[in-house]
PDB file of C-alpha atoms in Angstrom:
ATOM      1  CA  ARG A   1     -24.673  -5.307 -11.873  1.00 70.00           C
ATOM      2  CA  LYS A   2     -22.709  -8.836 -11.620  1.00 76.00           C
ATOM      3  CA  GLU A   3     -24.185 -11.963  -9.950  1.00 86.00           C
ATOM      4  CA  VAL A   4     -21.680 -11.401  -7.184  1.00 92.00           C
ATOM      5  CA  GLU A   5     -18.929  -8.864  -7.013  1.00 93.00           C
ATOM      6  CA  GLN A   6     -16.304  -8.623  -4.426  1.00 94.00           C
ATOM      7  CA  ASP A   7     -12.803  -6.248  -3.951  1.00 90.00           C
ATOM      8  CA  PRO A   8     -10.281  -8.939  -4.848  1.00 90.00           C
ATOM      9  CA  GLY A   9      -7.779  -7.330  -2.186  1.00 89.00           C
ATOM     10  CA  PRO A  10      -5.238  -7.919  -1.304  1.00 93.00           C
ATOM     11  CA  PHE A  11      -6.105  -6.606   2.218  1.00 95.00           C
ATOM     12  CA  ASN A  12      -2.970  -6.594   4.389  1.00 96.00           C
ATOM     13  CA  VAL A  13      -3.303  -5.861   7.785  1.00 97.00           C
ATOM     14  CA  PRO A  14      -1.452  -6.610  11.360  1.00 97.00           C
ATOM     15  CA  GLU A  15      -2.305  -8.754  13.993  1.00 98.00           C
ATOM     16  CA  GLY A  16      -5.229  -7.621  16.258  1.00 98.00           C
ATOM     17  CA  ALA A  17      -6.617  -5.684  13.158  1.00 97.00           C
ATOM     18  CA  THR A  18     -10.160  -5.190  12.724  1.00 97.00           C
ATOM     19  CA  VAL A  19     -11.173  -5.615   8.648  1.00 97.00           C
ATOM     20  CA  ALA A  20     -14.357  -5.689   6.707  1.00 96.00           C
ATOM     21  CA  PHE A  21     -15.395  -7.118   3.221  1.00 93.00           C
ATOM     22  CA  ASN A  22     -18.127  -6.231   1.552  1.00 94.00           C
ATOM     23  CA  CYS A  23     -20.093  -8.125  -1.285  1.00 95.00           C
ATOM     24  CA  THR A  24     -22.719  -6.798  -3.599  1.00 94.00           C
ATOM     25  CA  TYR A  25     -25.038  -9.337  -5.558  1.00 92.00           C
ATOM     26  CA  SER A  26     -27.741  -8.880  -8.403  1.00 89.00           C
ATOM     27  CA  ASN A  27     -30.539 -10.988  -7.164  1.00 84.00           C
ATOM     28  CA  SER A  28     -32.816  -9.209  -5.034  1.00 84.00           C
ATOM     29  CA  ALA A  29     -34.882 -12.360  -4.407  1.00 84.00           C
ATOM     30  CA  SER A  30     -31.871 -14.084  -2.623  1.00 84.00           C
ATOM     31  CA  GLN A  31     -32.940 -15.356   0.825  1.00 84.00           C
ATOM     32  CA  SER A  32     -29.684 -16.922   1.963  1.00 86.00           C
ATOM     33  CA  PHE A  33     -25.761 -16.212   1.563  1.00 91.00           C
ATOM     34  CA  PHE A  34     -22.721 -17.485   2.585  1.00 93.00           C
ATOM     35  CA  TRP A  35     -19.486 -16.413   3.176  1.00 95.00           C
ATOM     36  CA  TYR A  36     -16.500 -19.186   2.280  1.00 96.00           C
ATOM     37  CA  ARG A  37     -12.982 -19.601   3.298  1.00 97.00           C
ATOM     38  CA  GLN A  38     -10.120 -20.903   0.876  1.00 95.00           C
ATOM     39  CA  ASP A  39      -7.002 -21.262   1.836  1.00 95.00           C
ATOM     40  CA  CYS A  40      -3.947 -21.648  -0.630  1.00 91.00           C
ATOM     41  CA  ARG A  41      -4.188 -24.894  -2.950  1.00 88.00           C
ATOM     42  CA  LYS A  42      -7.181 -26.032  -0.407  1.00 93.00           C
ATOM     43  CA  GLU A  43     -10.535 -26.436  -1.471  1.00 95.00           C
ATOM     44  CA  PRO A  44     -13.124 -23.973  -0.004  1.00 95.00           C
ATOM     45  CA  LYS A  45     -14.727 -24.444   3.627  1.00 95.00           C
ATOM     46  CA  LEU A  46     -17.905 -22.659   4.706  1.00 93.00           C
ATOM     47  CA  LEU A  47     -17.526 -19.927   7.270  1.00 95.00           C
ATOM     48  CA  MET A  48     -20.733 -18.684   7.507  1.00 92.00           C
ATOM     49  CA  SER A  49     -24.660 -18.730   6.603  1.00 90.00           C
ATOM     50  CA  VAL A  50     -26.735 -15.579   6.701  1.00 89.00           C
ATOM     51  CA  TYR A  51     -30.476 -16.024   6.157  1.00 84.00           C
ATOM     52  CA  SER A  52     -31.803 -12.889   8.162  1.00 82.00           C
ATOM     53  CA  SER A  53     -30.028  -9.766   8.733  1.00 82.00           C
ATOM     54  CA  GLY A  54     -26.978 -11.106  10.054  1.00 87.00           C
ATOM     55  CA  ASN A  55     -24.890 -13.727  11.939  1.00 90.00           C
ATOM     56  CA  GLU A  56     -22.657 -13.849  14.450  1.00 93.00           C
ATOM     57  CA  ASP A  57     -19.947 -16.353  15.172  1.00 93.00           C
ATOM     58  CA  GLY A  58     -17.133 -15.380  17.579  1.00 96.00           C
ATOM     59  CA  ARG A  59     -14.538 -12.884  16.166  1.00 97.00           C
ATOM     60  CA  PHE A  60     -16.574 -12.975  12.793  1.00 97.00           C
ATOM     61  CA  THR A  61     -19.578 -10.992  12.252  1.00 96.00           C
ATOM     62  CA  ALA A  62     -21.805 -11.292   8.634  1.00 95.00           C
ATOM     63  CA  GLN A  63     -24.366  -8.507   8.155  1.00 93.00           C
ATOM     64  CA  LEU A  64     -26.668  -8.076   4.993  1.00 92.00           C
ATOM     65  CA  ASN A  65     -28.529  -5.069   3.606  1.00 91.00           C
ATOM     66  CA  ARG A  66     -31.006  -5.802   1.360  1.00 90.00           C
ATOM     67  CA  ALA A  67     -31.939  -2.579   0.331  1.00 90.00           C
ATOM     68  CA  SER A  68     -28.442  -1.926  -0.943  1.00 91.00           C
ATOM     69  CA  GLN A  69     -28.082  -5.424  -1.805  1.00 92.00           C
ATOM     70  CA  TYR A  70     -24.503  -6.246   0.053  1.00 91.00           C
ATOM     71  CA  ILE A  71     -23.554  -8.196   2.538  1.00 94.00           C
ATOM     72  CA  SER A  72     -20.489  -7.865   4.609  1.00 95.00           C
ATOM     73  CA  LEU A  73     -17.885  -9.981   6.772  1.00 96.00           C
ATOM     74  CA  LEU A  74     -16.260  -8.363   9.924  1.00 97.00           C
ATOM     75  CA  ILE A  75     -13.256 -10.297  11.347  1.00 97.00           C
ATOM     76  CA  ARG A  76     -12.082  -8.519  14.652  1.00 98.00           C
ATOM     77  CA  ASP A  77      -8.945  -9.249  16.238  1.00 98.00           C
ATOM     78  CA  SER A  78      -7.398 -10.589  13.101  1.00 98.00           C
ATOM     79  CA  LYS A  79      -5.226 -13.947  13.645  1.00 98.00           C
ATOM     80  CA  LEU A  80      -1.914 -15.123  11.382  1.00 98.00           C
ATOM     81  CA  SER A  81      -4.509 -17.820  10.797  1.00 97.00           C
ATOM     82  CA  ASP A  82      -7.190 -15.546   9.101  1.00 98.00           C
ATOM     83  CA  SER A  83      -4.976 -14.956   6.077  1.00 97.00           C
ATOM     84  CA  ALA A  84      -6.941 -16.524   3.208  1.00 97.00           C
ATOM     85  CA  THR A  85      -9.395 -15.573   0.358  1.00 96.00           C
ATOM     86  CA  TYR A  86     -12.651 -15.034   1.804  1.00 97.00           C
ATOM     87  CA  LEU A  87     -15.810 -16.090  -0.754  1.00 96.00           C
ATOM     88  CA  CYS A  88     -19.062 -14.645  -0.464  1.00 95.00           C
ATOM     89  CA  VAL A  89     -21.712 -16.992  -2.161  1.00 92.00           C
ATOM     90  CA  VAL A  90     -25.230 -16.134  -3.274  1.00 90.00           C
ATOM     91  CA  PRO A  91     -27.945 -18.722  -5.020  1.00 83.00           C
ATOM     92  CA  ASN A  92     -28.383 -17.706  -8.608  1.00 79.00           C
ATOM     93  CA  GLN A  93     -31.652 -16.030 -10.198  1.00 77.00           C
ATOM     94  CA  ALA A  94     -33.436 -19.428 -10.369  1.00 75.00           C
ATOM     95  CA  GLY A  95     -32.461 -20.652  -7.239  1.00 72.00           C
ATOM     96  CA  THR A  96     -30.879 -23.696  -8.389  1.00 70.00           C
ATOM     97  CA  ALA A  97     -27.278 -23.351  -7.709  1.00 74.00           C
ATOM     98  CA  LEU A  98     -24.829 -20.908  -5.674  1.00 81.00           C
ATOM     99  CA  ILE A  99     -22.848 -18.552  -7.230  1.00 87.00           C
ATOM    100  CA  PHE A 100     -19.120 -17.789  -6.151  1.00 89.00           C
ATOM    101  CA  GLY A 101     -17.680 -14.533  -6.229  1.00 92.00           C
ATOM    102  CA  LYS A 102     -14.017 -14.484  -6.899  1.00 91.00           C
ATOM    103  CA  GLY A 103     -12.851 -13.694  -3.322  1.00 94.00           C
ATOM    104  CA  THR A 104     -10.788 -11.222  -1.546  1.00 95.00           C
ATOM    105  CA  THR A 105      -7.583 -12.084   0.101  1.00 95.00           C
ATOM    106  CA  LEU A 106      -6.726 -11.331   3.156  1.00 97.00           C
ATOM    107  CA  SER A 107      -3.161 -11.371   4.592  1.00 97.00           C
ATOM    108  CA  VAL A 108      -2.559 -10.942   8.271  1.00 97.00           C
ATOM    109  CA  SER A 109       1.012 -10.192   9.437  1.00 96.00           C
ATOM    110  CA  SER A 110       2.954 -10.003  12.774  1.00 94.00           C
TER     111      SER A 110
ATOM    112  CA  GLY B   1     -18.759 -38.241   9.811  1.00 60.00           C
ATOM    113  CA  ALA B   2     -17.118 -38.638   6.143  1.00 85.00           C
ATOM    114  CA  GLY B   3     -16.751 -35.817   4.155  1.00 94.00           C
ATOM    115  CA  VAL B   4     -16.894 -35.483   0.438  1.00 97.00           C
ATOM    116  CA  SER B   5     -14.245 -37.589  -1.544  1.00 97.00           C
ATOM    117  CA  GLN B   6     -12.286 -37.175  -4.544  1.00 98.00           C
ATOM    118  CA  SER B   7      -9.820 -39.390  -6.452  1.00 98.00           C
ATOM    119  CA  PRO B   8      -7.354 -39.166  -8.159  1.00 98.00           C
ATOM    120  CA  SER B   9      -6.145 -36.257  -6.183  1.00 97.00           C
ATOM    121  CA  ASN B  10      -3.754 -35.771  -8.568  1.00 97.00           C
ATOM    122  CA  LYS B  11      -3.858 -36.642 -12.389  1.00 98.00           C
ATOM    123  CA  VAL B  12      -1.535 -36.159 -15.295  1.00 98.00           C
ATOM    124  CA  THR B  13      -2.492 -36.884 -18.800  1.00 98.00           C
ATOM    125  CA  GLU B  14      -0.954 -36.437 -22.228  1.00 98.00           C
ATOM    126  CA  LYS B  15      -2.930 -34.364 -24.436  1.00 98.00           C
ATOM    127  CA  GLY B  16      -5.885 -36.033 -26.587  1.00 98.00           C
ATOM    128  CA  LYS B  17      -6.342 -38.644 -23.598  1.00 98.00           C
ATOM    129  CA  ASP B  18      -9.572 -39.125 -22.006  1.00 98.00           C
ATOM    130  CA  VAL B  19     -10.016 -38.951 -17.903  1.00 98.00           C
ATOM    131  CA  GLU B  20     -12.218 -39.676 -15.351  1.00 98.00           C
ATOM    132  CA  LEU B  21     -12.462 -38.215 -12.082  1.00 98.00           C
ATOM    133  CA  ARG B  22     -14.974 -39.297  -9.408  1.00 98.00           C
ATOM    134  CA  CYS B  23     -16.648 -37.854  -6.403  1.00 98.00           C
ATOM    135  CA  ASP B  24     -18.245 -39.418  -3.463  1.00 97.00           C
ATOM    136  CA  PRO B  25     -20.695 -36.965  -1.960  1.00 96.00           C
ATOM    137  CA  ILE B  26     -21.765 -36.818   1.591  1.00 94.00           C
ATOM    138  CA  SER B  27     -24.378 -39.500   2.495  1.00 92.00           C
ATOM    139  CA  GLY B  28     -27.667 -37.931   2.616  1.00 89.00           C
ATOM    140  CA  HIS B  29     -26.968 -35.241   0.320  1.00 91.00           C
ATOM    141  CA  THR B  30     -29.238 -34.992  -2.710  1.00 90.00           C
ATOM    142  CA  ALA B  31     -27.341 -32.337  -4.535  1.00 92.00           C
ATOM    143  CA  LEU B  32     -23.745 -32.675  -6.124  1.00 94.00           C
ATOM    144  CA  TYR B  33     -21.835 -30.115  -7.968  1.00 94.00           C
ATOM    145  CA  TRP B  34     -18.752 -30.100 -10.159  1.00 96.00           C
ATOM    146  CA  TYR B  35     -16.617 -26.668 -10.248  1.00 95.00           C
ATOM    147  CA  ARG B  36     -13.308 -25.968 -11.939  1.00 96.00           C
ATOM    148  CA  GLN B  37     -10.772 -23.769 -10.746  1.00 94.00           C
ATOM    149  CA  SER B  38      -7.565 -22.654 -12.519  1.00 91.00           C
ATOM    150  CA  LEU B  39      -4.581 -21.254 -10.863  1.00 84.00           C
ATOM    151  CA  GLY B  40      -5.749 -17.685  -9.105  1.00 77.00           C
ATOM    152  CA  GLN B  41      -8.867 -17.746 -10.768  1.00 82.00           C
ATOM    153  CA  GLY B  42     -12.863 -18.075  -9.196  1.00 84.00           C
ATOM    154  CA  LEU B  43     -14.825 -20.989  -9.198  1.00 89.00           C
ATOM    155  CA  GLU B  44     -16.333 -21.838 -12.359  1.00 89.00           C
ATOM    156  CA  PHE B  45     -19.544 -23.709 -12.275  1.00 89.00           C
ATOM    157  CA  LEU B  46     -19.781 -27.089 -14.536  1.00 94.00           C
ATOM    158  CA  ILE B  47     -22.646 -28.966 -13.598  1.00 93.00           C
ATOM    159  CA  TYR B  48     -25.247 -29.744 -11.021  1.00 91.00           C
ATOM    160  CA  PHE B  49     -27.191 -32.954 -10.124  1.00 93.00           C
ATOM    161  CA  GLN B  50     -30.230 -32.731  -7.943  1.00 90.00           C
ATOM    162  CA  GLY B  51     -31.973 -35.823  -6.850  1.00 86.00           C
ATOM    163  CA  ASN B  52     -33.522 -37.852 -10.138  1.00 84.00           C
ATOM    164  CA  SER B  53     -34.109 -34.472 -11.843  1.00 87.00           C
ATOM    165  CA  ALA B  54     -32.508 -33.742 -15.377  1.00 89.00           C
ATOM    166  CA  PRO B  55     -28.761 -32.292 -14.468  1.00 91.00           C
ATOM    167  CA  ASP B  56     -28.163 -28.606 -14.886  1.00 89.00           C
ATOM    168  CA  LYS B  57     -25.170 -28.755 -17.757  1.00 92.00           C
ATOM    169  CA  SER B  58     -24.948 -25.075 -18.038  1.00 89.00           C
ATOM    170  CA  GLY B  59     -21.566 -24.621 -17.241  1.00 91.00           C
ATOM    171  CA  LEU B  60     -20.105 -27.224 -19.066  1.00 95.00           C
ATOM    172  CA  PRO B  61     -17.358 -25.606 -21.457  1.00 95.00           C
ATOM    173  CA  SER B  62     -17.563 -27.786 -24.476  1.00 95.00           C
ATOM    174  CA  ASP B  63     -19.157 -31.391 -25.277  1.00 96.00           C
ATOM    175  CA  ARG B  64     -15.735 -33.003 -24.418  1.00 98.00           C
ATOM    176  CA  PHE B  65     -17.072 -32.605 -20.977  1.00 98.00           C
ATOM    177  CA  SER B  66     -19.793 -34.802 -19.316  1.00 97.00           C
ATOM    178  CA  ALA B  67     -20.663 -36.019 -16.253  1.00 97.00           C
ATOM    179  CA  GLU B  68     -22.642 -39.083 -14.839  1.00 95.00           C
ATOM    180  CA  ARG B  69     -24.192 -39.411 -11.218  1.00 95.00           C
ATOM    181  CA  THR B  70     -25.089 -43.447 -10.544  1.00 85.00           C
ATOM    182  CA  GLY B  71     -27.759 -44.223  -8.047  1.00 82.00           C
ATOM    183  CA  GLY B  72     -27.887 -40.728  -6.672  1.00 78.00           C
ATOM    184  CA  SER B  73     -24.705 -40.778  -5.303  1.00 90.00           C
ATOM    185  CA  VAL B  74     -21.028 -41.137  -6.527  1.00 95.00           C
ATOM    186  CA  SER B  75     -20.191 -39.084  -9.643  1.00 97.00           C
ATOM    187  CA  THR B  76     -18.038 -39.450 -12.453  1.00 98.00           C
ATOM    188  CA  LEU B  77     -16.511 -36.346 -14.673  1.00 98.00           C
ATOM    189  CA  THR B  78     -15.546 -37.327 -18.034  1.00 98.00           C
ATOM    190  CA  ILE B  79     -13.125 -35.195 -20.251  1.00 98.00           C
ATOM    191  CA  GLN B  80     -12.477 -36.740 -23.523  1.00 98.00           C
ATOM    192  CA  ARG B  81      -9.768 -35.390 -26.008  1.00 98.00           C
ATOM    193  CA  THR B  82      -7.760 -33.393 -22.985  1.00 98.00           C
ATOM    194  CA  GLN B  83      -6.517 -30.115 -24.018  1.00 97.00           C
ATOM    195  CA  GLN B  84      -4.006 -28.080 -21.958  1.00 96.00           C
ATOM    196  CA  GLU B  85      -6.476 -25.485 -21.096  1.00 95.00           C
ATOM    197  CA  ASP B  86      -8.300 -27.949 -19.468  1.00 97.00           C
ATOM    198  CA  SER B  87      -5.578 -27.848 -16.899  1.00 97.00           C
ATOM    199  CA  ALA B  88      -7.101 -26.840 -13.500  1.00 97.00           C
ATOM    200  CA  VAL B  89      -8.426 -27.971  -9.744  1.00 97.00           C
ATOM    201  CA  TYR B  90     -11.512 -30.082 -10.342  1.00 98.00           C
ATOM    202  CA  LEU B  91     -13.956 -29.789  -7.266  1.00 97.00           C
ATOM    203  CA  CYS B  92     -16.669 -31.238  -6.178  1.00 97.00           C
ATOM    204  CA  ALA B  93     -19.162 -30.214  -3.854  1.00 95.00           C
ATOM    205  CA  SER B  94     -22.352 -31.635  -2.323  1.00 94.00           C
ATOM    206  CA  SER B  95     -25.307 -30.170  -0.099  1.00 91.00           C
ATOM    207  CA  PHE B  96     -28.623 -31.397   1.470  1.00 87.00           C
ATOM    208  CA  ASP B  97     -30.723 -29.464  -1.259  1.00 76.00           C
ATOM    209  CA  ARG B  98     -30.209 -26.715  -3.805  1.00 66.00           C
ATOM    210  CA  ALA B  99     -28.966 -23.528  -2.696  1.00 61.00           C
ATOM    211  CA  TYR B 100     -27.858 -24.913   0.490  1.00 74.00           C
ATOM    212  CA  GLU B 101     -24.475 -24.730   2.093  1.00 85.00           C
ATOM    213  CA  GLN B 102     -22.298 -26.882   0.189  1.00 89.00           C
ATOM    214  CA  TYR B 103     -19.301 -29.030   1.220  1.00 93.00           C
ATOM    215  CA  PHE B 104     -16.790 -29.783  -0.836  1.00 95.00           C
ATOM    216  CA  GLY B 105     -13.803 -32.406  -1.838  1.00 97.00           C
ATOM    217  CA  PRO B 106     -10.473 -31.933  -1.864  1.00 97.00           C
ATOM    218  CA  GLY B 107     -10.235 -31.402  -5.491  1.00 97.00           C
ATOM    219  CA  THR B 108      -8.444 -33.296  -8.040  1.00 98.00           C
ATOM    220  CA  ARG B 109      -5.365 -31.483  -9.640  1.00 97.00           C
ATOM    221  CA  LEU B 110      -5.433 -32.292 -13.387  1.00 98.00           C
ATOM    222  CA  THR B 111      -2.362 -31.341 -15.512  1.00 98.00           C
ATOM    223  CA  VAL B 112      -2.823 -31.905 -19.445  1.00 98.00           C
ATOM    224  CA  THR B 113       0.868 -31.977 -20.820  1.00 97.00           C
TER     225      THR B 113
END
């Protein structure tokens, strides 16, 4: 299993839709997980941190399944401004760095 | 507060020239990272500094790449004898400690002609 693996998409959804992305990881000892958002030609920006079973912030919910080693990101009531690439991030085996997935592209249309 | 800053924002250089890219991390952050992102690709880890410890250079693609971090703050990434395949956006990030949330600078877009 790759360290961090994501479905590249693209996910094309209409405004108002609910969309979910999954990410699998290989380091079973990981304790912290992150979702970043990257807009076209911009730097990645932290969207959400996950230290326990999950986290919720407004329309965004991240859930962690340690047994299956995957993290999900759920976006409710999608907005046009949610269009971006979403990066799943997990610490490496040594805990010395964060490993970034290649990202899942979301396109929200009106 | 001030975020991570990088300079220059864009750099065009001729093949074979050396370039220096600068990163100024968030004040108080002990960890500093350099990444490279080619067009349409994911982030490629280059090097990691943590406090006064020896840097983790495991991601540097060749010995033409080197980086320094002076005084535990500002970092410089140097690419010697640039090649066209070095063209990419070079991103710097800092964090409070290793494996914590990282905050990115806007990047330096390097084009080697």
